[in-house]
Coordinates of C-alpha atoms and ligand atoms in Angstrom, one line a residue:
X103 CA 3.2 2.6 19.8
X104 CA 3.2 -0.2 17.3
X105 CA 2.3 -0.4 13.7
X106 CA 2.1 -4.0 12.7
X107 CA 1.9 -5.6 9.3
X108 CA 1.1 -9.3 8.6
X109 CA 1.7 -10.7 5.2
X110 CA -0.5 -13.4 3.7
X111 CA 1.4 -14.6 0.6
X112 CA -1.3 -16.7 -1.1
X113 CA -3.6 -16.0 -4.0
X114 CA -6.2 -17.9 -5.9
X115 CA -4.2 -17.3 -9.1
X116 CA -1.6 -14.8 -10.1
X117 CA -2.8 -11.7 -11.9
X118 CA -0.9 -10.9 -15.1
X119 CA 0.8 -7.7 -13.8
X120 CA 1.6 -8.9 -10.3
X121 CA 5.1 -8.8 -8.9
X122 CA 4.0 -8.9 -5.2
X123 CA 5.2 -11.6 -3.0
X124 CA 2.4 -14.2 -3.4
X125 CA 1.9 -17.7 -4.8
X126 CA -0.9 -20.1 -5.5
X127 CA -1.1 -22.7 -2.7
X128 CA -3.6 -25.3 -1.6
X129 CA -5.8 -24.6 1.5
X130 CA -3.9 -27.3 3.4
X131 CA -0.9 -25.1 4.0
X132 CA -3.0 -22.3 5.6
X133 CA -3.1 -23.7 9.2
X134 CA 0.7 -24.2 9.2
X135 CA 1.3 -20.7 7.9
X136 CA -1.0 -19.2 10.5
X137 CA 0.7 -21.2 13.2
X138 CA 4.1 -19.9 12.0
X139 CA 2.8 -16.3 11.9
X140 CA 1.5 -16.6 15.5
X141 CA 4.9 -18.0 16.6
X142 CA 6.7 -15.1 14.9
X143 CA 4.3 -12.6 16.4
X144 CA 4.7 -14.0 20.0
X145 CA 8.5 -13.8 19.6
X146 CA 8.3 -10.2 18.4
X147 CA 6.0 -9.2 21.2
X148 CA 8.5 -10.6 23.7
X149 CA 11.2 -8.2 22.5
X150 CA 9.0 -5.2 22.3
X151 CA 9.1 -2.6 25.1
X152 CA 6.1 -0.5 23.9
X153 CA 3.4 -2.8 22.7
X154 CA 0.4 -0.5 22.3
X155 CA -1.1 -1.2 18.9
X156 CA -1.8 1.9 16.8
X157 CA -2.5 0.1 13.5
X158 CA -2.7 -3.4 12.2
X159 CA -2.7 -4.1 8.5
X160 CA -3.2 -7.6 7.1
X161 CA -2.2 -7.6 3.5
X162 CA -1.1 -9.8 0.7
X163 CA -1.4 -11.7 -1.4
X164 CA -5.0 -12.3 -0.6
X165 CA -5.7 -12.5 3.2
X166 CA -9.4 -13.2 2.4
X167 CA -8.4 -16.6 1.0
X168 CA -8.2 -17.6 4.7
X169 CA -11.5 -18.6 6.2
X170 CA -13.0 -15.6 8.1
X171 CA -12.7 -17.3 11.4
X172 CA -9.0 -17.7 10.8
X173 CA -8.5 -14.0 10.1
X174 CA -10.7 -13.2 13.1
X175 CA -8.5 -15.4 15.3
X176 CA -5.4 -13.7 14.0
X177 CA -6.8 -10.2 14.8
X178 CA -7.6 -11.4 18.3
X179 CA -4.2 -12.9 18.7
X180 CA -2.5 -9.7 17.7
X181 CA -4.7 -7.7 20.1
X182 CA -3.9 -10.0 23.0
X183 CA -0.2 -9.5 22.4
X184 CA -0.4 -5.8 21.5
X185 CA -3.1 -4.0 23.5
X186 CA -5.0 -1.8 21.1
X187 CA -4.9 2.0 21.6
X188 CA -8.3 3.8 21.4
X189 CA -9.1 4.4 17.8
X190 CA -6.8 1.6 16.6
X191 CA -7.0 1.1 12.8
X192 CA -7.4 -2.5 11.8
X193 CA -7.2 -3.0 8.0
X194 CA -7.6 -6.1 5.9
X195 CA -7.1 -6.3 2.2
X196 CA -9.8 -8.2 0.4
X197 CA -10.2 -9.5 -3.1
X198 CA -13.8 -9.0 -4.3
X199 CA -13.7 -12.5 -5.7
X200 CA -13.2 -14.1 -2.3
X201 CA -15.8 -12.5 0.0
X202 CA -19.5 -12.5 0.5
X203 CA -21.9 -10.8 3.0
X204 CA -21.4 -13.4 5.7
X205 CA -17.6 -13.3 5.4
X206 CA -17.6 -9.5 5.6
X207 CA -20.0 -9.4 8.6
X208 CA -17.6 -11.9 10.3
X209 CA -14.6 -9.6 9.7
X210 CA -16.4 -6.6 10.9
X211 CA -17.6 -8.5 14.0
X212 CA -13.9 -9.4 14.7
X213 CA -13.0 -5.8 15.0
X214 CA -11.7 -5.1 11.5
X215 CA -12.6 -1.5 11.0
X216 CA -11.0 -0.7 7.6
X217 CA -11.6 -2.8 4.5
X218 CA -9.4 -2.4 1.4
X219 CA -11.0 -3.9 -1.6
X220 CA -8.7 -4.7 -4.6
X221 CA -11.2 -3.7 -7.3
X222 CA -8.7 -2.4 -9.9
X223 CA -11.4 -1.7 -12.5
X224 CA -15.2 -2.0 -13.0
X225 CA -14.7 -2.8 -16.7
X226 CA -15.0 -6.5 -17.3
X227 CA -12.7 -6.4 -20.3
X228 CA -10.0 -4.6 -18.4
X229 CA -10.4 -7.0 -15.5
X230 CA -10.0 -9.9 -17.8
X231 CA -6.8 -8.5 -19.4
X232 CA -5.4 -8.0 -15.8
X233 CA -6.2 -11.6 -15.0
X234 CA -8.4 -10.8 -12.0
X235 CA -10.7 -13.4 -10.6
X236 CA -13.7 -11.1 -10.3
X237 CA -15.8 -9.0 -12.7
X238 CA -17.3 -5.6 -12.2
X239 CA -20.5 -6.9 -10.7
X240 CA -18.7 -8.9 -8.1
X241 CA -16.7 -5.9 -7.2
X242 CA -19.9 -3.8 -6.8
X243 CA -21.5 -6.5 -4.7
X244 CA -18.5 -6.7 -2.5
X245 CA -18.6 -2.9 -1.7
X246 CA -22.4 -3.1 -1.0
X247 CA -21.9 -6.2 1.2
X248 CA -19.1 -4.4 3.1
X249 CA -21.4 -1.4 3.7
X250 CA -24.2 -3.7 4.9
X251 CA -21.7 -5.5 7.2
X252 CA -21.1 -2.1 8.9
X253 CA -17.8 -1.0 7.4
X254 CA -17.7 2.7 7.5
X255 CA -14.1 3.0 6.3
X256 CA -13.7 1.3 2.9
X257 CA -10.9 1.7 0.5
X258 CA -11.1 0.8 -3.2
X259 CA -7.9 0.1 -5.1
X260 CA -8.2 1.0 -8.8
X261 CA -5.6 1.0 -11.5
X262 CA -5.1 3.2 -14.5
X263 CA -2.8 3.2 -17.5
X264 CA -4.1 -0.3 -18.4
X265 CA -3.8 -1.8 -21.8
X266 CA -6.8 -0.8 -23.9
X267 CA -8.0 1.6 -21.2
X268 CA -9.4 4.9 -22.6
X269 CA -10.4 8.2 -21.0
X270 CA -14.0 7.0 -21.2
X271 CA -13.4 3.6 -19.5
X272 CA -11.3 5.2 -16.7
X273 CA -13.9 7.8 -16.1
X274 CA -16.6 5.2 -16.0
X275 CA -14.7 3.0 -13.5
X276 CA -13.8 5.9 -11.2
X277 CA -17.4 7.3 -11.4
X278 CA -18.7 3.9 -10.5
X279 CA -16.2 3.7 -7.6
X280 CA -17.2 7.1 -6.2
X281 CA -20.9 6.4 -6.6
X282 CA -20.5 3.4 -4.3
X283 CA -19.6 5.8 -1.5
X284 CA -16.2 4.6 -0.3
X285 CA -14.2 6.7 2.2
X286 CA -10.8 6.2 0.5
X287 CA -9.5 5.6 -3.0
X288 CA -6.0 4.2 -3.9
X289 CA -5.4 5.0 -7.5
X290 CA -2.3 3.4 -8.9
X291 CA -0.8 3.7 -12.3
X292 CA 0.0 0.3 -13.7
X293 CA 3.8 -0.4 -13.7
X294 CA 5.2 -3.2 -15.8
X295 CA 7.5 -5.3 -13.6
X296 CA 10.1 -7.8 -14.9
X297 CA 9.2 -11.4 -14.6
X298 CA 5.4 -10.8 -15.0
X299 CA 3.4 -12.0 -18.0
X300 CA 2.7 -8.3 -18.8
X301 CA 6.4 -7.7 -19.1
X302 CA 6.6 -10.3 -21.8
X303 CA 3.4 -9.1 -23.5
X304 CA 4.7 -5.5 -23.6
X305 CA 8.1 -6.6 -25.0
X306 CA 6.4 -8.6 -27.8
X307 CA 3.9 -5.9 -28.5
X308 CA 1.0 -8.1 -27.6
X309 CA -0.3 -5.4 -25.3
X310 CA 0.1 -1.7 -25.7
X311 CA -0.1 0.8 -22.9
X312 CA -1.4 4.3 -23.0
X313 CA 1.3 6.9 -23.8
X314 CA 2.4 9.8 -21.6
X315 CA -0.2 12.2 -23.1
X316 CA -3.0 9.7 -22.5
X317 CA -1.8 9.2 -18.9
X318 CA -1.9 13.0 -18.3
X319 CA -5.5 13.0 -19.5
X320 CA -6.4 10.2 -17.1
X321 CA -4.7 12.2 -14.3
X322 CA -6.9 15.2 -15.2
X323 CA -10.0 13.0 -15.0
X324 CA -8.9 11.7 -11.6
X325 CA -8.2 15.2 -10.2
X326 CA -11.6 16.4 -11.5
X327 CA -13.7 13.5 -10.3
X328 CA -12.0 13.1 -7.0
X329 CA -12.0 16.8 -6.3
X330 CA -15.7 17.2 -7.2
X331 CA -16.6 14.2 -4.9
X332 CA -14.8 15.7 -1.9
X333 CA -11.8 13.4 -1.9
X334 CA -8.6 15.0 -0.8
X335 CA -5.4 13.8 -2.4
X336 CA -3.1 13.3 0.6
X337 CA -0.5 11.2 -1.1
X338 CA 0.6 10.7 -4.8
X339 CA -1.8 7.7 -5.2
X340 CA -4.2 8.1 -2.3
X341 CA -7.4 10.1 -1.8
X342 CA -9.6 10.2 1.3
X343 CA -12.6 11.9 2.7
X344 CA -11.9 14.1 5.6
X345 CA -10.5 12.1 8.5
X346 CA -10.2 8.9 6.5
X347 CA -6.5 8.9 5.6
X348 CA -4.9 5.6 6.2
X349 CA -2.9 5.8 9.5
X350 CA -0.9 2.7 8.8
X351 CA 0.4 4.0 5.5
X352 CA 1.0 7.5 6.8
X353 CA 3.4 5.9 9.3
X354 CA 5.4 4.5 6.3
X355 CA 5.4 7.8 4.5
X356 CA 6.6 9.5 7.7
X357 CA 9.4 6.9 7.8
X358 CA 8.2 5.7 11.2
X359 CA 9.0 2.4 12.8
X360 CA 7.0 -0.7 12.0
X361 CA 6.8 -4.3 12.9
X362 CA 6.1 -7.0 10.4
X363 CA 5.5 -10.8 10.3
X364 CA 5.2 -13.3 7.5
X365 CA 7.0 -14.4 4.4
X366 CA 8.7 -11.5 2.6
X367 CA 7.4 -9.0 5.2
X368 CA 9.7 -6.0 6.0
X369 CA 10.1 -4.4 9.4
X370 CA 12.0 -1.3 10.4
X371 CA 12.8 -0.8 14.1
X372 CA 15.5 1.4 15.6
X373 CA 17.1 2.1 12.2
X374 CA 17.3 -1.6 11.3
X375 CA 15.4 -2.8 8.3
X376 CA 14.8 -6.6 8.2
X377 CA 13.4 -8.5 5.2
X378 CA 12.0 -11.9 5.8
X379 CA 12.4 -14.9 3.5
X380 CA 10.0 -14.8 0.6
X381 CA 9.2 -18.4 0.1
X382 CA 6.3 -19.3 2.3
X383 CA 7.4 -23.0 2.6
X384 CA 10.9 -22.0 3.7
X385 CA 9.4 -19.4 6.1
X386 CA 7.2 -22.1 7.7
X387 CA 10.2 -24.5 7.9
X388 CA 12.5 -22.0 9.5
X389 CA 9.9 -21.0 12.1
X390 CA 9.3 -24.7 12.9
X391 CA 13.0 -25.3 13.4
X392 CA 13.4 -22.2 15.5
X393 CA 15.7 -20.5 12.9
X394 CA 15.6 -16.9 11.9
X395 CA 13.4 -16.0 9.0
X396 CA 15.3 -12.7 8.3
X397 CA 16.9 -12.9 5.0
X398 CA 18.4 -9.4 4.8
X399 CA 19.2 -7.0 7.5
X400 CA 20.3 -3.4 6.9
X401 CA 21.4 -0.9 9.5
X402 CA 20.5 2.5 8.0
X403 CA 23.0 5.4 8.5
X404 CA 21.5 8.6 9.8
X405 CA 22.1 10.2 6.4
X406 CA 20.4 7.3 4.5
X407 CA 17.5 7.5 6.8
X408 CA 17.3 11.2 6.4
X409 CA 17.1 10.9 2.6
X410 CA 14.4 8.3 2.9
X411 CA 12.4 10.5 5.1
X412 CA 12.6 13.2 2.5
X413 CA 11.6 11.0 -0.4
X414 CA 8.8 9.3 1.5
X415 CA 7.5 12.5 2.9
X416 CA 7.4 14.1 -0.5
X417 CA 4.9 11.5 -1.5
X418 CA 2.4 13.2 0.8
X419 CA 0.6 16.3 -0.4
X420 CA 1.5 18.1 2.8
X421 CA 5.2 17.2 2.2
X422 CA 8.0 16.8 4.7
X423 CA 7.7 18.6 7.9
X424 CA 11.0 20.5 8.3
X425 CA 11.0 20.8 12.1
X426 CA 10.3 17.2 12.6
X427 CA 13.1 16.4 10.2
X428 CA 15.6 18.7 11.9
X429 CA 14.7 17.3 15.3
X430 CA 15.1 13.8 14.2
X431 CA 18.4 14.1 12.2
X432 CA 20.0 17.4 13.1
X433 CA 20.7 17.9 9.4
X434 CA 19.9 21.1 7.6
X435 CA 17.8 20.2 4.5
X436 CA 18.8 23.3 2.4
X437 CA 22.5 22.9 3.2
X438 CA 22.4 19.1 2.7
X439 CA 20.9 19.2 -0.8
X440 CA 22.4 22.6 -1.8
X441 CA 22.4 23.1 -5.6
X442 CA 20.1 20.1 -6.2
X443 CA 17.4 21.6 -4.2
X444 CA 17.9 25.0 -5.7
X445 CA 17.5 23.5 -9.2
X446 CA 14.3 21.8 -8.2
X447 CA 13.0 25.0 -6.6
X448 CA 13.9 27.0 -9.8
X449 CA 12.1 24.4 -12.0
X450 CA 9.1 24.8 -9.6
X451 CA 9.0 21.1 -9.1
X452 CA 9.2 21.5 -5.3
X453 CA 8.1 24.3 -2.9
X454 CA 9.7 25.3 0.4
X455 CA 7.5 26.9 2.9
X456 CA 8.3 27.9 6.5
X457 CA 7.2 24.5 7.7
X458 CA 7.3 22.0 4.8
X459 CA 9.1 20.9 1.7
X460 CA 6.5 19.6 -0.8
X461 CA 6.0 18.8 -4.4
X462 CA 4.2 21.3 -6.6
X463 CA 1.4 20.2 -8.8
X464 CA 3.9 19.9 -11.7
X465 CA 6.3 18.1 -9.4
X466 CA 3.7 15.5 -8.6
X467 CA 3.5 14.6 -12.3
X468 CA 7.3 14.2 -12.4
X469 CA 7.5 12.8 -8.9
X470 CA 9.8 9.9 -9.8
X471 CA 12.3 12.3 -11.5
X472 CA 12.3 14.6 -8.5
X473 CA 12.9 11.8 -6.1
X474 CA 15.7 10.4 -8.2
X475 CA 17.5 13.7 -7.6
X476 CA 17.0 13.6 -3.8
X477 CA 17.6 9.9 -3.1
Ligands
SF4_50 S1 -4.7 -10.7 -6.1 FE1 -3.1 -9.1 -5.7 S2 -1.4 -10.1 -4.8 FE2 -2.7 -11.7 -5.7 S3 -1.8 -12.0 -7.7 FE3 -3.5 -10.5 -8.0 S4 -2.4 -8.5 -7.7 FE4 -1.0 -10.1 -7.0

């Protein structure tokens, strides 16, 4: 079974907080990039024994900068190389500022069955501070258009902990999101990454972020609103209606294998993690010249992979399945972590049941600190 990720590294403009691998490029490079992606895909498929497609995720960047017909063709191309399993999940990330009703109908018609809209906020002032290309009205319109196009699995990305955000504005954005009837919500706390305009603005005091106490209040609002609306928190930042958890991402959190194509994309197959070159122009050049696009290759030891499985698995509310871990690595979790685990158990940051190791509610708040102990 194959989980496949395609990276589209282009955006209309860079958002002020963004450290993702994306750049602003003219439409004229898109055909060459798509041709390179297809070439890499065909090469990958030729080396793949089991090609049945379980999930396809086209992310970015902004995949919806491509004309709809181009994305549709890419989806077709993938399915021709990797025959889809029944119930295959095909996700596309979309920026509300780049789609309309016809575009979304085209995507749905092409077999895309999960749409992930990067809304971030419904508050125009916050969207402006973030440097997004859309406002709240466009975001609302995009969700409605997606529903009319027949999407029944829609994710909305929202961010909290924004400069100038208050409990009231976060509550209003989240309420607005929920009232639009999505099946899935990804709610990320803003992190300030080096090299972004936000990093500079925080350093110079031009923008001020909510403090820890204010963040805790936003977390409480999230828990209350999502819980009341029937969204289950199945991962630290992800909430879903029953049966709408993202299969593609669950595979990452279970430390499963995944294929990937495109500039900066990372794959992990048979314990070997490969990161592709980030510069799209260099990526296209190398593909054209028949050279490898892999920039870093890392062969994970069983122990390193075991620790990753623990850290990633703890992100999920269910936690890490102990039997699965033991069968995969033949390592005893309690013995391996010894005193470290005892300390976390005593602090009630993690909980060990017969079947799982998981974060407690308190542990979820301090997840980064818990994971730093177990990494
Ligand atoms: S649209 Fe997404 S990937 Fe592009 S710059 Fe903004 S945050 Fe980054």
